[in-house]
Amino acid sequence: MKEVPIKDALPKKRPIPVTLASCMDKNGKPNIITLGWEMQTSIKPVMFAISIGYTRYSYECIRDTGEFVVAYPTEDMAEMSVYCGKESGRDVDKFKECNLEPLPAARIKTPLIPGCLANFECKLLHEYETGDHAIFVGECVAAHVSEEKKGRLYIIDGIYDLGGVGTKE
Ligand SMILES: Cc1cc2nc3c(=O)[nH]c(=O)nc-3n(C[C@H](O)[C@H](O)[C@H](O)COP(=O)(O)O)c2cc1C
């Protein structure tokens, strides 16, 4: 092993599975953010943590509503995942621009994302400050799966610089 600048070692984490999260602003407008930083943190109850930059529109949405949905896109959802990972819900309606019909959730108001392998409805329990991102931890209150037999989308090596996620190389 040789010591390198921290930023030079971070790409070794690739490939990273892509996660989408839907959220909603306080006026009820739905939004989607593309995430690389997501994990399940508990089995009973099932809980998820997502790391959201303080500058993201999604940060405001989740903080204001106390809800989010974690969804796993299929491998053919790369184009919309890229779009939702570089545009902001402050400027565009991502559901509309991606031709996605927001699907009603069972236990929360935030809609599900169609086409994904699974959607997990989460109610926000905790927020932790961590550098330039916040970790939101939510309890899963309902789950939905699709009949899709496709694989999950992974970040394609070389397309994105994960040191500055969302930035085109
Ligand atoms: C592959 C990929 C992974 C990303 N991972 C994260 C992440 O884990 N956390 C985060 O805050 N932003 C992440 N981003 C950047 C956001 O998706 C991006 O800034 C988005 O435009 C924010 O949208 P919003 O302003 O509507 O919330 C990622 C982007 C891409 C393309």
PDB file of C-alpha atoms and ligand atoms in Angstrom:
ATOM      1  CA  MET A   1       0.000   0.000   0.000  1.00  0.00           C
ATOM      2  CA  LYS A   2       1.168   3.541  -0.616  1.00  0.00           C
ATOM      3  CA  GLU A   3      -0.192   6.699   0.921  1.00  0.00           C
ATOM      4  CA  VAL A   4      -1.965   8.984  -1.546  1.00  0.00           C
ATOM      5  CA  PRO A   5      -4.056  12.143  -1.270  1.00  0.00           C
ATOM      6  CA  ILE A   6      -7.455  11.136   0.160  1.00  0.00           C
ATOM      7  CA  LYS A   7      -9.285  12.222  -3.011  1.00  0.00           C
ATOM      8  CA  ASP A   8      -7.188   9.803  -5.104  1.00  0.00           C
ATOM      9  CA  ALA A   9      -8.309   6.808  -3.032  1.00  0.00           C
ATOM     10  CA  LEU A  10     -12.053   7.601  -3.067  1.00  0.00           C
ATOM     11  CA  PRO A  11     -12.677   6.312  -6.642  1.00  0.00           C
ATOM     12  CA  LYS A  12     -11.635   2.829  -5.377  1.00  0.00           C
ATOM     13  CA  LYS A  13     -15.103   2.633  -3.856  1.00  0.00           C
ATOM     14  CA  ARG A  14     -16.593   2.214  -7.338  1.00  0.00           C
ATOM     15  CA  PRO A  15     -18.856   0.894  -8.616  1.00  0.00           C
ATOM     16  CA  ILE A  16     -21.467   2.382  -6.311  1.00  0.00           C
ATOM     17  CA  PRO A  17     -25.101   1.281  -6.565  1.00  0.00           C
ATOM     18  CA  VAL A  18     -27.375   4.154  -7.485  1.00  0.00           C
ATOM     19  CA  THR A  19     -30.264   5.031  -5.186  1.00  0.00           C
ATOM     20  CA  LEU A  20     -33.054   7.511  -5.824  1.00  0.00           C
ATOM     21  CA  ALA A  21     -34.987   9.287  -3.109  1.00  0.00           C
ATOM     22  CA  SER A  22     -38.268  11.046  -3.640  1.00  0.00           C
ATOM     23  CA  CYS A  23     -39.383  13.864  -1.393  1.00  0.00           C
ATOM     24  CA  MET A  24     -41.907  16.686  -1.486  1.00  0.00           C
ATOM     25  CA  ASP A  25     -41.752  20.379  -0.733  1.00  0.00           C
ATOM     26  CA  LYS A  26     -44.122  22.038   1.733  1.00  0.00           C
ATOM     27  CA  ASN A  27     -46.444  23.009  -1.146  1.00  0.00           C
ATOM     28  CA  GLY A  28     -46.780  19.386  -2.222  1.00  0.00           C
ATOM     29  CA  LYS A  29     -44.474  19.503  -5.282  1.00  0.00           C
ATOM     30  CA  PRO A  30     -42.663  16.157  -5.566  1.00  0.00           C
ATOM     31  CA  ASN A  31     -38.935  15.879  -6.283  1.00  0.00           C
ATOM     32  CA  ILE A  32     -36.308  13.192  -6.947  1.00  0.00           C
ATOM     33  CA  ILE A  33     -32.634  13.218  -5.918  1.00  0.00           C
ATOM     34  CA  THR A  34     -29.985  10.744  -7.096  1.00  0.00           C
ATOM     35  CA  LEU A  35     -27.867   9.304  -4.278  1.00  0.00           C
ATOM     36  CA  GLY A  36     -24.711   7.263  -3.896  1.00  0.00           C
ATOM     37  CA  TRP A  37     -24.729   7.476  -0.118  1.00  0.00           C
ATOM     38  CA  GLU A  38     -27.565   5.355   1.332  1.00  0.00           C
ATOM     39  CA  MET A  39     -27.734   2.393   3.689  1.00  0.00           C
ATOM     40  CA  GLN A  40     -30.102   0.209   5.707  1.00  0.00           C
ATOM     41  CA  THR A  41     -29.324   0.765   9.385  1.00  0.00           C
ATOM     42  CA  SER A  42     -31.751  -1.522  11.241  1.00  0.00           C
ATOM     43  CA  ILE A  43     -33.706  -4.758  10.710  1.00  0.00           C
ATOM     44  CA  LYS A  44     -36.447  -4.393  13.356  1.00  0.00           C
ATOM     45  CA  PRO A  45     -37.738  -1.892  12.565  1.00  0.00           C
ATOM     46  CA  VAL A  46     -36.309  -1.519   9.065  1.00  0.00           C
ATOM     47  CA  MET A  47     -34.569   1.836   8.907  1.00  0.00           C
ATOM     48  CA  PHE A  48     -32.647   3.651   6.177  1.00  0.00           C
ATOM     49  CA  ALA A  49     -30.075   6.439   6.271  1.00  0.00           C
ATOM     50  CA  ILE A  50     -29.425   8.807   3.382  1.00  0.00           C
ATOM     51  CA  SER A  51     -26.769  11.492   3.191  1.00  0.00           C
ATOM     52  CA  ILE A  52     -28.021  14.753   1.668  1.00  0.00           C
ATOM     53  CA  GLY A  53     -25.970  17.890   1.025  1.00  0.00           C
ATOM     54  CA  TYR A  54     -27.207  20.983   2.857  1.00  0.00           C
ATOM     55  CA  THR A  55     -27.395  22.879  -0.450  1.00  0.00           C
ATOM     56  CA  ARG A  56     -29.787  20.375  -2.053  1.00  0.00           C
ATOM     57  CA  TYR A  57     -33.414  21.279  -2.524  1.00  0.00           C
ATOM     58  CA  SER A  58     -34.178  17.768  -1.248  1.00  0.00           C
ATOM     59  CA  TYR A  59     -32.578  18.696   2.079  1.00  0.00           C
ATOM     60  CA  GLU A  60     -35.214  21.416   2.613  1.00  0.00           C
ATOM     61  CA  CYS A  61     -38.013  19.130   1.438  1.00  0.00           C
ATOM     62  CA  ILE A  62     -37.176  16.263   3.810  1.00  0.00           C
ATOM     63  CA  ARG A  63     -36.533  18.602   6.735  1.00  0.00           C
ATOM     64  CA  ASP A  64     -39.885  20.362   6.126  1.00  0.00           C
ATOM     65  CA  THR A  65     -42.085  17.290   5.578  1.00  0.00           C
ATOM     66  CA  GLY A  66     -40.328  14.648   7.703  1.00  0.00           C
ATOM     67  CA  GLU A  67     -40.723  12.073   4.920  1.00  0.00           C
ATOM     68  CA  PHE A  68     -38.768  10.480   2.095  1.00  0.00           C
ATOM     69  CA  VAL A  69     -38.893   7.430  -0.157  1.00  0.00           C
ATOM     70  CA  VAL A  70     -35.815   5.310  -0.911  1.00  0.00           C
ATOM     71  CA  ALA A  71     -35.999   3.666  -4.364  1.00  0.00           C
ATOM     72  CA  TYR A  72     -33.638   1.452  -6.360  1.00  0.00           C
ATOM     73  CA  PRO A  73     -33.538   2.228 -10.105  1.00  0.00           C
ATOM     74  CA  THR A  74     -33.118  -0.424 -12.794  1.00  0.00           C
ATOM     75  CA  GLU A  75     -30.083  -0.463 -15.081  1.00  0.00           C
ATOM     76  CA  ASP A  76     -32.040   1.202 -17.895  1.00  0.00           C
ATOM     77  CA  MET A  77     -32.856   4.214 -15.693  1.00  0.00           C
ATOM     78  CA  ALA A  78     -29.383   5.750 -16.122  1.00  0.00           C
ATOM     79  CA  GLU A  79     -30.520   8.767 -18.112  1.00  0.00           C
ATOM     80  CA  MET A  80     -33.151   9.886 -15.603  1.00  0.00           C
ATOM     81  CA  SER A  81     -30.769   9.140 -12.703  1.00  0.00           C
ATOM     82  CA  VAL A  82     -28.184  11.428 -14.281  1.00  0.00           C
ATOM     83  CA  TYR A  83     -30.818  14.128 -14.818  1.00  0.00           C
ATOM     84  CA  CYS A  84     -32.093  13.905 -11.231  1.00  0.00           C
ATOM     85  CA  GLY A  85     -28.464  14.010 -10.055  1.00  0.00           C
ATOM     86  CA  LYS A  86     -27.562  17.246 -11.771  1.00  0.00           C
ATOM     87  CA  GLU A  87     -30.742  19.322 -11.954  1.00  0.00           C
ATOM     88  CA  SER A  88     -32.375  20.821  -8.890  1.00  0.00           C
ATOM     89  CA  GLY A  89     -36.027  20.605  -7.943  1.00  0.00           C
ATOM     90  CA  ARG A  90     -35.734  24.334  -7.210  1.00  0.00           C
ATOM     91  CA  ASP A  91     -35.624  24.924 -10.985  1.00  0.00           C
ATOM     92  CA  VAL A  92     -37.453  21.993 -12.575  1.00  0.00           C
ATOM     93  CA  ASP A  93     -40.172  19.430 -11.937  1.00  0.00           C
ATOM     94  CA  LYS A  94     -38.112  16.238 -12.264  1.00  0.00           C
ATOM     95  CA  PHE A  95     -41.090  13.859 -12.354  1.00  0.00           C
ATOM     96  CA  LYS A  96     -42.535  15.844 -15.272  1.00  0.00           C
ATOM     97  CA  GLU A  97     -39.224  16.273 -17.131  1.00  0.00           C
ATOM     98  CA  CYS A  98     -38.510  12.523 -16.855  1.00  0.00           C
ATOM     99  CA  ASN A  99     -42.068  11.578 -17.897  1.00  0.00           C
ATOM    100  CA  LEU A 100     -42.646   9.833 -14.601  1.00  0.00           C
ATOM    101  CA  GLU A 101     -46.079   9.669 -13.039  1.00  0.00           C
ATOM    102  CA  PRO A 102     -45.763  10.114  -9.251  1.00  0.00           C
ATOM    103  CA  LEU A 103     -47.372   7.003  -7.694  1.00  0.00           C
ATOM    104  CA  PRO A 104     -49.395   7.378  -4.484  1.00  0.00           C
ATOM    105  CA  ALA A 105     -47.696   5.935  -1.391  1.00  0.00           C
ATOM    106  CA  ALA A 106     -49.598   3.903   1.208  1.00  0.00           C
ATOM    107  CA  ARG A 107     -48.582   5.547   4.503  1.00  0.00           C
ATOM    108  CA  ILE A 108     -46.984   8.894   3.611  1.00  0.00           C
ATOM    109  CA  LYS A 109     -47.754  11.780   1.259  1.00  0.00           C
ATOM    110  CA  THR A 110     -44.470  11.673  -0.678  1.00  0.00           C
ATOM    111  CA  PRO A 111     -45.031   9.765  -3.951  1.00  0.00           C
ATOM    112  CA  LEU A 112     -43.249   6.613  -5.127  1.00  0.00           C
ATOM    113  CA  ILE A 113     -41.012   6.532  -8.230  1.00  0.00           C
ATOM    114  CA  PRO A 114     -42.395   4.273 -10.992  1.00  0.00           C
ATOM    115  CA  GLY A 115     -40.141   1.732 -12.726  1.00  0.00           C
ATOM    116  CA  CYS A 116     -37.854   1.173  -9.733  1.00  0.00           C
ATOM    117  CA  LEU A 117     -37.106  -2.309  -8.367  1.00  0.00           C
ATOM    118  CA  ALA A 118     -38.389  -1.288  -4.941  1.00  0.00           C
ATOM    119  CA  ASN A 119     -39.727   1.786  -3.138  1.00  0.00           C
ATOM    120  CA  PHE A 120     -39.504   2.141   0.665  1.00  0.00           C
ATOM    121  CA  GLU A 121     -41.685   4.758   2.364  1.00  0.00           C
ATOM    122  CA  CYS A 122     -39.810   6.329   5.286  1.00  0.00           C
ATOM    123  CA  LYS A 123     -40.790   8.620   8.151  1.00  0.00           C
ATOM    124  CA  LEU A 124     -37.931  10.791   9.363  1.00  0.00           C
ATOM    125  CA  LEU A 125     -36.686   9.927  12.861  1.00  0.00           C
ATOM    126  CA  HIS A 126     -33.265  11.582  13.151  1.00  0.00           C
ATOM    127  CA  GLU A 127     -31.046  14.113  11.456  1.00  0.00           C
ATOM    128  CA  TYR A 128     -27.282  14.107  12.050  1.00  0.00           C
ATOM    129  CA  GLU A 129     -24.851  16.781  10.988  1.00  0.00           C
ATOM    130  CA  THR A 130     -21.864  15.337   9.147  1.00  0.00           C
ATOM    131  CA  GLY A 131     -19.565  17.771   7.372  1.00  0.00           C
ATOM    132  CA  ASP A 132     -21.274  19.295   4.349  1.00  0.00           C
ATOM    133  CA  HIS A 133     -24.078  16.701   4.306  1.00  0.00           C
ATOM    134  CA  ALA A 134     -26.842  15.745   6.731  1.00  0.00           C
ATOM    135  CA  ILE A 135     -27.664  12.132   7.451  1.00  0.00           C
ATOM    136  CA  PHE A 136     -31.404  11.606   7.549  1.00  0.00           C
ATOM    137  CA  VAL A 137     -32.516   8.393   9.246  1.00  0.00           C
ATOM    138  CA  GLY A 138     -36.035   7.191   8.557  1.00  0.00           C
ATOM    139  CA  GLU A 139     -38.155   4.282   9.666  1.00  0.00           C
ATOM    140  CA  CYS A 140     -39.624   2.306   6.793  1.00  0.00           C
ATOM    141  CA  VAL A 141     -43.412   2.218   7.140  1.00  0.00           C
ATOM    142  CA  ALA A 142     -44.328   0.527   3.843  1.00  0.00           C
ATOM    143  CA  ALA A 143     -42.546  -1.121   0.905  1.00  0.00           C
ATOM    144  CA  HIS A 144     -43.435  -1.765  -2.738  1.00  0.00           C
ATOM    145  CA  VAL A 145     -41.747  -3.863  -5.430  1.00  0.00           C
ATOM    146  CA  SER A 146     -42.143  -4.022  -9.201  1.00  0.00           C
ATOM    147  CA  GLU A 147     -42.283  -7.114 -11.380  1.00  0.00           C
ATOM    148  CA  GLU A 148     -39.148  -5.964 -13.221  1.00  0.00           C
ATOM    149  CA  LYS A 149     -36.558  -8.707 -13.801  1.00  0.00           C
ATOM    150  CA  LYS A 150     -33.885  -6.118 -14.622  1.00  0.00           C
ATOM    151  CA  GLY A 151     -30.720  -5.511 -12.602  1.00  0.00           C
ATOM    152  CA  ARG A 152     -30.025  -2.540 -10.372  1.00  0.00           C
ATOM    153  CA  LEU A 153     -28.269   0.532 -11.761  1.00  0.00           C
ATOM    154  CA  TYR A 154     -24.645   1.044 -10.742  1.00  0.00           C
ATOM    155  CA  ILE A 155     -22.587   4.142 -11.327  1.00  0.00           C
ATOM    156  CA  ILE A 156     -20.769   3.576 -14.576  1.00  0.00           C
ATOM    157  CA  ASP A 157     -17.055   3.849 -14.035  1.00  0.00           C
ATOM    158  CA  GLY A 158     -15.488   6.882 -15.648  1.00  0.00           C
ATOM    159  CA  ILE A 159     -18.686   8.853 -16.185  1.00  0.00           C
ATOM    160  CA  TYR A 160     -18.823  10.524 -12.791  1.00  0.00           C
ATOM    161  CA  ASP A 161     -16.190  11.793 -10.477  1.00  0.00           C
ATOM    162  CA  LEU A 162     -17.312  10.474  -7.109  1.00  0.00           C
ATOM    163  CA  GLY A 163     -15.065  12.904  -5.303  1.00  0.00           C
ATOM    164  CA  GLY A 164     -17.539  15.518  -6.436  1.00  0.00           C
ATOM    165  CA  VAL A 165     -20.646  13.446  -7.006  1.00  0.00           C
ATOM    166  CA  GLY A 166     -22.893  14.738  -9.710  1.00  0.00           C
ATOM    167  CA  THR A 167     -20.052  16.440 -11.556  1.00  0.00           C
ATOM    168  CA  LYS A 168     -19.427  15.335 -15.141  1.00  0.00           C
ATOM    169  CA  GLU A 169     -15.818  14.361 -15.871  1.00  0.00           C
TER     170      GLU A 169
HETATM  171  C1  LIG B   1     -24.485   9.198  -9.193  1.00  0.00           C
HETATM  172  C2  LIG B   1     -24.795  10.350  -8.275  1.00  0.00           C
HETATM  173  C3  LIG B   1     -24.758  10.175  -6.901  1.00  0.00           C
HETATM  174  C4  LIG B   1     -25.058  11.244  -6.037  1.00  0.00           C
HETATM  175  N1  LIG B   1     -25.048  11.049  -4.686  1.00  0.00           N
HETATM  176  C5  LIG B   1     -25.439  12.054  -3.845  1.00  0.00           C
HETATM  177  C6  LIG B   1     -25.551  11.822  -2.439  1.00  0.00           C
HETATM  178  O1  LIG B   1     -25.362  10.716  -1.932  1.00  0.00           O
HETATM  179  N2  LIG B   1     -25.935  12.871  -1.664  1.00  0.00           N
HETATM  180  C7  LIG B   1     -26.212  14.121  -2.177  1.00  0.00           C
HETATM  181  O2  LIG B   1     -26.546  15.048  -1.426  1.00  0.00           O
HETATM  182  N3  LIG B   1     -26.113  14.358  -3.510  1.00  0.00           N
HETATM  183  C8  LIG B   1     -25.749  13.358  -4.355  1.00  0.00           C
HETATM  184  N4  LIG B   1     -25.680  13.578  -5.711  1.00  0.00           N
HETATM  185  C9  LIG B   1     -25.943  14.927  -6.235  1.00  0.00           C
HETATM  186  C10 LIG B   1     -27.446  15.285  -6.247  1.00  0.00           C
HETATM  187  O3  LIG B   1     -28.202  14.238  -6.826  1.00  0.00           O
HETATM  188  C11 LIG B   1     -27.618  16.577  -7.082  1.00  0.00           C
HETATM  189  O4  LIG B   1     -26.940  17.649  -6.460  1.00  0.00           O
HETATM  190  C12 LIG B   1     -29.076  16.955  -7.336  1.00  0.00           C
HETATM  191  O5  LIG B   1     -29.114  17.871  -8.417  1.00  0.00           O
HETATM  192  C13 LIG B   1     -29.754  17.576  -6.122  1.00  0.00           C
HETATM  193  O6  LIG B   1     -31.094  17.825  -6.479  1.00  0.00           O
HETATM  194  P1  LIG B   1     -32.091  18.710  -5.602  1.00  0.00           P
HETATM  195  O7  LIG B   1     -31.493  20.106  -5.528  1.00  0.00           O
HETATM  196  O8  LIG B   1     -33.386  18.659  -6.359  1.00  0.00           O
HETATM  197  O9  LIG B   1     -32.188  18.087  -4.254  1.00  0.00           O
HETATM  198  C14 LIG B   1     -25.387  12.518  -6.575  1.00  0.00           C
HETATM  199  C15 LIG B   1     -25.433  12.690  -7.987  1.00  0.00           C
HETATM  200  C16 LIG B   1     -25.152  11.610  -8.816  1.00  0.00           C
HETATM  201  C17 LIG B   1     -25.227  11.794 -10.309  1.00  0.00           C
END
